[in-house]
């Protein structure tokens, strides 16, 4: 249990159970220990989370199942085992192709952002596998893409005709890790890869991969036409590999940025049931803001679910919670009149997006907007004006996969 979970338990229903089981004096001491543990976790931070944000101050990955980031990147033991094995395969392809360790690092970062470095047989549209390559746009057959060795080779070297291009078809050595990955993937979330560097290095270390290994940035590939990289970094084609463009705005008509938010009067549907009432969730969020504890770096969705009494949200990314998990009849696209307690969502340009709790009077409880990891009560317009984010809409506090 990390400090954040401990703090959540101290604030939630587990507190009452402890009082009964341990007795008031012992439980009080135990709760004090949990709170101190949460404070120390916020002060010291964790290396993976602290180094994961490509643009400081903006929220990123909430980790597996919305539990929040940690040194494992939110992965459980079984997923981590698969990640290590897949990393070894990717690195072997890089070594066989005489590529340096930096190329392996970029590939690991890419696969972590696209599939959690897990060889999944689903994805956006027809995307599949470790790198979410699309069989309809020349990356191979479905069976080939699901072969990690083949998928890694395509990421590094592309097609024999040069289309689709791989990493070595660009002058990637002069780019940031994030930008090099984006050149290949052409993702609708162009900043998704940089935040995965710390986790990628951790997996590489566990897998015994030498990321400092020397090699050739552009080795010759027998049978491939045009081995020289494009001088200008290559042209980007609209339908390449990667996760592609996602519909993140519902009806595609978000309201004008900067307009004030006002309290709405809508109630929640009957199936919206949480462990904490709306009023109590708002009070808890305000109390967390008043504490100034830095416990919530990059954990926007986890924060909202814990405010409503859950231990985790059950969804990896805030933007997915709105566009995929939330029923359409609960999504109020572009509506700037949320009722107090509503969840408000933004597209930040990062994979994860952002969510905050509307607390009324035009204000939200949000992490990372005033201080890294801290909750602050700020005008809801701040997400647009400070981060340049796109407001998507609001929904009831519905967590169908929470626990």
Coordinates of C-alpha atoms in Angstrom, one line a residue:
X1 CA 0.0 0.0 0.0
X2 CA 1.4 3.4 -0.9
X3 CA 0.8 6.7 0.9
X4 CA -2.1 7.7 -1.4
X5 CA -4.0 4.5 -0.8
X6 CA -3.4 4.7 2.9
X7 CA -4.7 8.2 2.9
X8 CA -7.8 7.2 1.0
X9 CA -8.5 4.4 3.4
X10 CA -8.1 6.7 6.4
X11 CA -10.7 9.1 4.8
X12 CA -13.2 6.4 3.7
X13 CA -15.3 3.7 5.0
X14 CA -12.4 1.7 6.2
X15 CA -12.0 4.2 9.0
X16 CA -15.2 3.1 10.7
X17 CA -14.3 -0.6 10.4
X18 CA -10.9 0.1 12.1
X19 CA -12.7 1.9 15.0
X20 CA -14.7 -1.2 15.6
X21 CA -11.9 -3.7 15.3
X22 CA -9.1 -2.0 17.0
X23 CA -10.9 0.3 19.5
X24 CA -10.8 4.1 19.3
X25 CA -7.3 4.7 20.9
X26 CA -5.5 2.1 18.7
X27 CA -7.4 3.1 15.6
X28 CA -6.6 6.8 16.2
X29 CA -2.9 5.9 16.4
X30 CA -3.1 3.8 13.3
X31 CA -4.9 6.5 11.4
X32 CA -2.2 9.0 12.4
X33 CA 0.4 6.7 11.0
X34 CA -1.5 6.4 7.7
X35 CA -1.8 10.1 7.3
X36 CA 1.8 10.7 8.1
X37 CA 2.7 7.9 5.6
X38 CA 0.6 9.8 3.0
X39 CA 2.3 13.0 3.7
X40 CA 5.8 11.5 3.4
X41 CA 4.7 9.9 0.1
X42 CA 3.6 13.3 -1.2
X43 CA 6.8 15.0 -0.1
X44 CA 9.2 12.4 -1.3
X45 CA 7.3 11.3 -4.4
X46 CA 8.0 8.3 -6.5
X47 CA 10.6 8.3 -9.2
X48 CA 8.4 7.0 -11.9
X49 CA 5.6 9.5 -11.3
X50 CA 7.9 12.5 -10.9
X51 CA 9.8 11.9 -14.1
X52 CA 6.8 10.7 -16.1
X53 CA 5.2 14.0 -17.2
X54 CA 6.4 15.4 -20.5
X55 CA 5.1 18.9 -19.7
X56 CA 5.4 19.6 -15.9
X57 CA 2.1 20.5 -14.3
X58 CA -0.1 18.5 -16.6
X59 CA -1.8 15.3 -15.6
X60 CA -0.8 12.1 -17.4
X61 CA -1.3 8.4 -16.9
X62 CA -3.5 7.3 -14.0
X63 CA -2.0 3.8 -14.2
X64 CA -3.6 0.4 -14.7
X65 CA -7.3 0.4 -13.7
X66 CA -7.1 4.0 -12.5
X67 CA -5.2 3.1 -9.3
X68 CA -2.6 5.8 -9.9
X69 CA 0.9 5.7 -11.1
X70 CA 3.7 4.0 -9.2
X71 CA 7.2 2.5 -9.9
X72 CA 5.5 -0.4 -11.8
X73 CA 3.6 2.1 -14.0
X74 CA 0.4 0.6 -12.4
X75 CA 1.1 -2.9 -13.7
X76 CA 0.4 -5.9 -11.7
X77 CA 2.9 -8.9 -11.4
X78 CA 1.4 -10.8 -14.3
X79 CA 1.4 -7.8 -16.6
X80 CA 4.9 -6.9 -15.6
X81 CA 6.1 -10.4 -16.4
X82 CA 4.6 -10.1 -19.9
X83 CA 6.1 -6.6 -20.3
X84 CA 9.6 -7.9 -19.5
X85 CA 9.3 -10.8 -21.9
X86 CA 8.0 -8.5 -24.7
X87 CA 10.8 -6.1 -24.0
X88 CA 13.4 -8.9 -24.5
X89 CA 11.9 -9.7 -27.8
X90 CA 11.9 -6.1 -28.9
X91 CA 15.5 -5.7 -27.9
X92 CA 16.6 -8.8 -29.7
X93 CA 15.1 -7.5 -32.9
X94 CA 17.0 -4.2 -32.4
X95 CA 20.2 -6.1 -31.7
X96 CA 19.8 -8.4 -34.7
X97 CA 19.3 -5.2 -36.8
X98 CA 22.5 -3.7 -35.3
X99 CA 20.5 -0.8 -33.7
X100 CA 21.8 1.0 -30.6
X101 CA 20.1 0.7 -27.2
X102 CA 18.4 4.1 -27.7
X103 CA 16.3 2.5 -30.4
X104 CA 15.1 -0.2 -28.0
X105 CA 14.2 2.5 -25.4
X106 CA 12.1 4.4 -27.9
X107 CA 10.3 1.2 -28.9
X108 CA 9.6 0.3 -25.3
X109 CA 8.2 3.8 -24.6
X110 CA 6.1 3.5 -27.7
X111 CA 4.7 0.1 -26.8
X112 CA 4.0 1.2 -23.2
X113 CA 1.9 4.1 -24.4
X114 CA 0.1 2.1 -27.1
X115 CA -0.6 -1.2 -25.4
X116 CA 1.1 -1.2 -21.9
X117 CA 3.7 -3.3 -23.6
X118 CA 1.2 -6.1 -23.8
X119 CA 0.5 -8.0 -27.0
X120 CA -3.3 -7.3 -27.1
X121 CA -5.6 -8.4 -29.9
X122 CA -7.7 -5.3 -29.9
X123 CA -7.4 -1.5 -30.2
X124 CA -8.8 1.6 -31.8
X125 CA -10.4 0.8 -35.2
X126 CA -8.2 -2.1 -36.5
X127 CA -5.1 -1.5 -34.4
X128 CA -3.5 -4.6 -32.9
X129 CA -0.5 -5.8 -30.9
X130 CA 2.3 -4.2 -29.0
X131 CA 2.5 -1.1 -31.2
X132 CA -1.2 -0.9 -32.1
X133 CA -0.3 -1.2 -35.8
X134 CA -3.2 -1.2 -38.3
X135 CA -3.5 -4.0 -40.7
X136 CA -5.5 -1.9 -43.1
X137 CA -2.7 0.6 -43.7
X138 CA 0.1 -1.7 -44.7
X139 CA 1.6 -2.8 -41.4
X140 CA 1.0 -6.5 -42.1
X141 CA -1.7 -9.0 -41.7
X142 CA -3.5 -9.4 -38.4
X143 CA -1.5 -12.6 -37.7
X144 CA 1.8 -10.8 -38.5
X145 CA 1.0 -7.8 -36.4
X146 CA 0.2 -10.1 -33.4
X147 CA 3.7 -11.6 -33.7
X148 CA 5.9 -9.4 -31.4
X149 CA 9.0 -10.1 -33.3
X150 CA 7.4 -9.0 -36.6
X151 CA 5.7 -6.0 -35.0
X152 CA 9.0 -4.8 -33.5
X153 CA 10.8 -5.2 -36.9
X154 CA 8.1 -3.1 -38.6
X155 CA 8.4 -0.4 -35.9
X156 CA 12.2 -0.2 -36.4
X157 CA 12.5 -0.7 -40.2
X158 CA 9.0 -0.3 -41.7
X159 CA 8.0 -2.0 -44.9
X160 CA 10.5 -3.2 -47.5
X161 CA 9.1 -0.6 -50.0
X162 CA 9.6 2.2 -47.4
X163 CA 5.8 2.4 -46.8
X164 CA 4.9 2.5 -44.0
X165 CA 8.2 4.0 -42.8
X166 CA 9.9 2.7 -39.6
X167 CA 12.1 4.5 -37.1
X168 CA 15.2 4.1 -39.2
X169 CA 13.5 5.8 -42.2
X170 CA 13.8 9.1 -40.2
X171 CA 16.7 11.0 -38.8
X172 CA 15.5 9.9 -35.4
X173 CA 18.9 10.3 -33.7
X174 CA 18.4 14.1 -33.7
X175 CA 14.9 13.9 -32.2
X176 CA 13.6 13.6 -28.7
X177 CA 12.5 10.1 -27.7
X178 CA 8.8 11.2 -27.8
X179 CA 9.1 12.9 -31.2
X180 CA 10.9 9.9 -32.7
X181 CA 8.2 7.6 -31.6
X182 CA 5.5 9.9 -32.9
X183 CA 7.2 10.0 -36.3
X184 CA 6.5 6.3 -36.7
X185 CA 3.1 6.2 -34.9
X186 CA 1.5 9.4 -36.2
X187 CA -0.8 9.2 -33.2
X188 CA -3.7 11.5 -32.4
X189 CA -1.9 11.8 -29.0
X190 CA 1.5 13.1 -30.0
X191 CA 2.9 13.6 -26.5
X192 CA 2.0 10.2 -25.2
X193 CA 5.4 8.6 -25.4
X194 CA 7.8 10.8 -23.5
X195 CA 6.0 10.2 -20.1
X196 CA 6.8 6.4 -20.5
X197 CA 10.6 6.8 -20.3
X198 CA 11.1 6.1 -16.6
X199 CA 8.8 3.0 -16.8
X200 CA 10.6 1.8 -19.9
X201 CA 14.0 2.1 -18.3
X202 CA 12.7 0.2 -15.2
X203 CA 11.5 -2.7 -17.4
X204 CA 14.7 -2.7 -19.4
X205 CA 16.7 -3.0 -16.3
X206 CA 14.6 -5.9 -15.1
X207 CA 15.0 -7.5 -18.5
X208 CA 18.8 -7.1 -18.5
X209 CA 18.7 -4.8 -21.5
X210 CA 21.6 -2.5 -22.2
X211 CA 20.1 0.8 -23.2
X212 CA 23.5 2.4 -23.6
X213 CA 24.5 -0.2 -26.2
X214 CA 26.2 1.3 -29.3
X215 CA 25.0 0.5 -32.8
X216 CA 24.1 1.9 -36.2
X217 CA 21.3 4.4 -36.4
X218 CA 20.6 3.5 -40.0
X219 CA 21.8 0.0 -40.8
X220 CA 21.4 -1.4 -44.3
X221 CA 18.4 -3.7 -44.7
X222 CA 18.8 -6.3 -47.4
X223 CA 15.9 -6.4 -49.8
X224 CA 14.6 -2.9 -48.7
X225 CA 14.5 -0.1 -51.3
X226 CA 15.7 3.3 -50.1
X227 CA 17.8 2.7 -47.0
X228 CA 18.7 6.4 -46.6
X229 CA 16.5 8.3 -44.2
X230 CA 14.6 11.3 -45.4
X231 CA 16.6 14.5 -44.9
X232 CA 13.6 16.4 -43.5
X233 CA 12.5 13.7 -41.1
X234 CA 10.1 12.3 -43.7
X235 CA 6.5 13.2 -44.5
X236 CA 3.7 12.1 -42.3
X237 CA 0.8 10.3 -43.9
X238 CA -2.7 10.6 -42.4
X239 CA -3.5 6.9 -42.0
X240 CA -0.4 5.4 -40.6
X241 CA 0.2 3.1 -37.6
X242 CA -0.4 3.9 -34.0
X243 CA -3.6 4.6 -32.2
X244 CA -4.8 7.2 -34.8
X245 CA -7.2 10.1 -34.1
X246 CA -9.8 9.5 -31.5
X247 CA -13.2 11.1 -31.3
X248 CA -12.8 12.8 -27.9
X249 CA -15.4 15.5 -28.2
X250 CA -18.6 13.4 -28.4
X251 CA -20.7 15.5 -30.8
X252 CA -17.6 17.5 -31.9
X253 CA -18.9 20.9 -30.8
X254 CA -17.3 21.8 -27.4
X255 CA -18.4 25.2 -26.1
X256 CA -16.3 28.3 -26.5
X257 CA -13.1 28.2 -24.3
X258 CA -13.0 30.7 -21.5
X259 CA -16.8 31.1 -21.0
X260 CA -17.8 30.9 -17.4
X261 CA -19.4 27.7 -15.9
X262 CA -22.6 27.9 -14.0
X263 CA -24.4 25.5 -11.6
X264 CA -26.9 23.2 -13.3
X265 CA -29.8 21.5 -11.6
X266 CA -29.6 18.0 -13.2
X267 CA -29.8 15.0 -10.9
X268 CA -28.1 11.7 -11.3
X269 CA -29.7 8.7 -13.0
X270 CA -30.8 5.9 -10.6
X271 CA -27.9 3.6 -11.5
X272 CA -25.4 6.2 -10.3
X273 CA -24.6 4.8 -6.8
X274 CA -21.4 5.6 -4.9
X275 CA -20.0 4.9 -1.5
X276 CA -20.0 8.5 -0.6
X277 CA -22.8 11.1 -1.2
X278 CA -22.3 14.0 -3.6
X279 CA -22.2 16.5 -0.7
X280 CA -19.7 14.3 1.2
X281 CA -17.6 13.9 -1.9
X282 CA -17.4 17.6 -2.4
X283 CA -16.6 18.2 1.3
X284 CA -13.9 15.6 1.1
X285 CA -12.4 17.1 -2.0
X286 CA -12.3 20.6 -0.4
X287 CA -10.7 19.2 2.7
X288 CA -8.0 17.5 0.6
X289 CA -7.4 20.9 -1.1
X290 CA -7.1 22.6 2.3
X291 CA -4.5 20.0 3.4
X292 CA -2.0 20.9 0.6
X293 CA -0.8 17.3 0.6
X294 CA 1.0 16.5 -2.7
X295 CA -0.5 13.0 -3.0
X296 CA -2.2 13.3 -6.4
X297 CA 0.4 13.9 -9.1
X298 CA -1.0 12.6 -12.4
X299 CA -3.9 10.9 -10.6
X300 CA -6.9 13.0 -11.7
X301 CA -9.3 10.1 -12.3
X302 CA -8.1 8.2 -9.2
X303 CA -8.7 11.4 -7.1
X304 CA -12.3 11.7 -8.3
X305 CA -13.2 8.1 -7.6
X306 CA -11.6 8.1 -4.2
X307 CA -13.5 11.3 -3.4
X308 CA -16.7 9.3 -4.0
X309 CA -15.6 6.6 -1.7
X310 CA -14.0 4.1 -4.1
X311 CA -10.5 2.7 -3.8
X312 CA -9.9 3.1 -7.6
X313 CA -11.9 4.1 -10.7
X314 CA -11.5 1.0 -12.8
X315 CA -10.4 2.9 -15.9
X316 CA -6.9 3.7 -17.0
X317 CA -7.4 7.1 -18.6
X318 CA -9.7 10.0 -17.8
X319 CA -10.5 10.6 -21.4
X320 CA -11.5 6.9 -21.9
X321 CA -13.8 7.2 -18.9
X322 CA -15.8 9.9 -20.6
X323 CA -15.7 8.6 -24.2
X324 CA -15.8 4.9 -23.7
X325 CA -17.0 4.0 -20.2
X326 CA -19.6 6.7 -19.6
X327 CA -22.9 5.9 -21.3
X328 CA -23.8 8.3 -24.1
X329 CA -27.0 9.5 -22.3
X330 CA -24.8 10.6 -19.3
X331 CA -22.4 12.6 -21.4
X332 CA -23.2 16.3 -21.6
X333 CA -20.9 17.4 -24.4
X334 CA -19.8 21.0 -24.2
X335 CA -22.4 21.9 -21.6
X336 CA -21.0 24.6 -19.2
X337 CA -23.8 24.2 -16.7
X338 CA -22.7 21.1 -14.6
X339 CA -24.5 20.4 -11.3
X340 CA -22.2 20.4 -8.2
X341 CA -20.5 17.0 -7.9
X342 CA -20.4 16.4 -11.6
X343 CA -17.2 15.1 -13.3
X344 CA -15.8 17.5 -15.8
X345 CA -13.5 16.3 -18.6
X346 CA -10.9 17.9 -20.8
X347 CA -8.7 16.8 -23.8
X348 CA -5.3 18.1 -22.8
X349 CA -3.4 16.9 -25.9
X350 CA -2.0 14.0 -23.8
X351 CA -3.2 10.4 -23.9
X352 CA -4.8 10.5 -20.5
X353 CA -6.9 13.7 -20.7
X354 CA -8.1 15.3 -17.5
X355 CA -11.0 15.1 -15.1
X356 CA -12.0 17.2 -12.1
X357 CA -14.9 17.5 -9.7
X358 CA -17.2 20.4 -10.1
X359 CA -17.8 21.9 -6.6
X360 CA -20.2 24.7 -7.5
X361 CA -20.0 28.4 -8.2
X362 CA -17.9 27.9 -11.3
X363 CA -15.1 26.1 -9.4
X364 CA -13.6 22.7 -9.6
X365 CA -11.4 20.5 -7.3
X366 CA -8.4 19.6 -9.5
X367 CA -5.0 18.1 -9.1
X368 CA -1.7 19.6 -10.5
X369 CA -3.2 23.0 -11.4
X370 CA -1.8 25.0 -8.6
X371 CA 1.0 22.7 -7.3
X372 CA 2.3 19.4 -8.5
X373 CA 0.3 16.7 -6.8
X374 CA -1.8 19.1 -4.8
X375 CA -5.6 19.5 -5.0
X376 CA -6.8 23.0 -5.4
X377 CA -10.1 24.7 -5.7
X378 CA -9.9 26.9 -8.9
X379 CA -12.2 28.3 -11.5
X380 CA -13.2 25.6 -14.0
X381 CA -11.9 27.8 -16.8
X382 CA -8.4 27.4 -15.5
X383 CA -7.9 24.1 -17.3
X384 CA -8.5 25.9 -20.6
X385 CA -6.7 29.1 -19.8
X386 CA -3.6 27.6 -18.0
X387 CA -3.2 24.4 -19.9
X388 CA -4.8 25.3 -23.2
X389 CA -7.0 22.2 -22.9
X390 CA -10.3 21.5 -24.7
X391 CA -13.4 21.1 -22.6
X392 CA -15.3 18.0 -23.5
X393 CA -18.3 18.1 -21.2
X394 CA -19.6 16.8 -17.9
X395 CA -21.1 13.6 -16.6
X396 CA -22.5 12.2 -13.4
X397 CA -20.0 10.6 -11.0
X398 CA -20.5 7.1 -12.5
X399 CA -17.8 4.5 -11.9
X400 CA -19.2 1.1 -13.2
X401 CA -15.8 -0.6 -12.9
X402 CA -14.7 0.9 -9.6
X403 CA -13.9 -1.1 -6.5

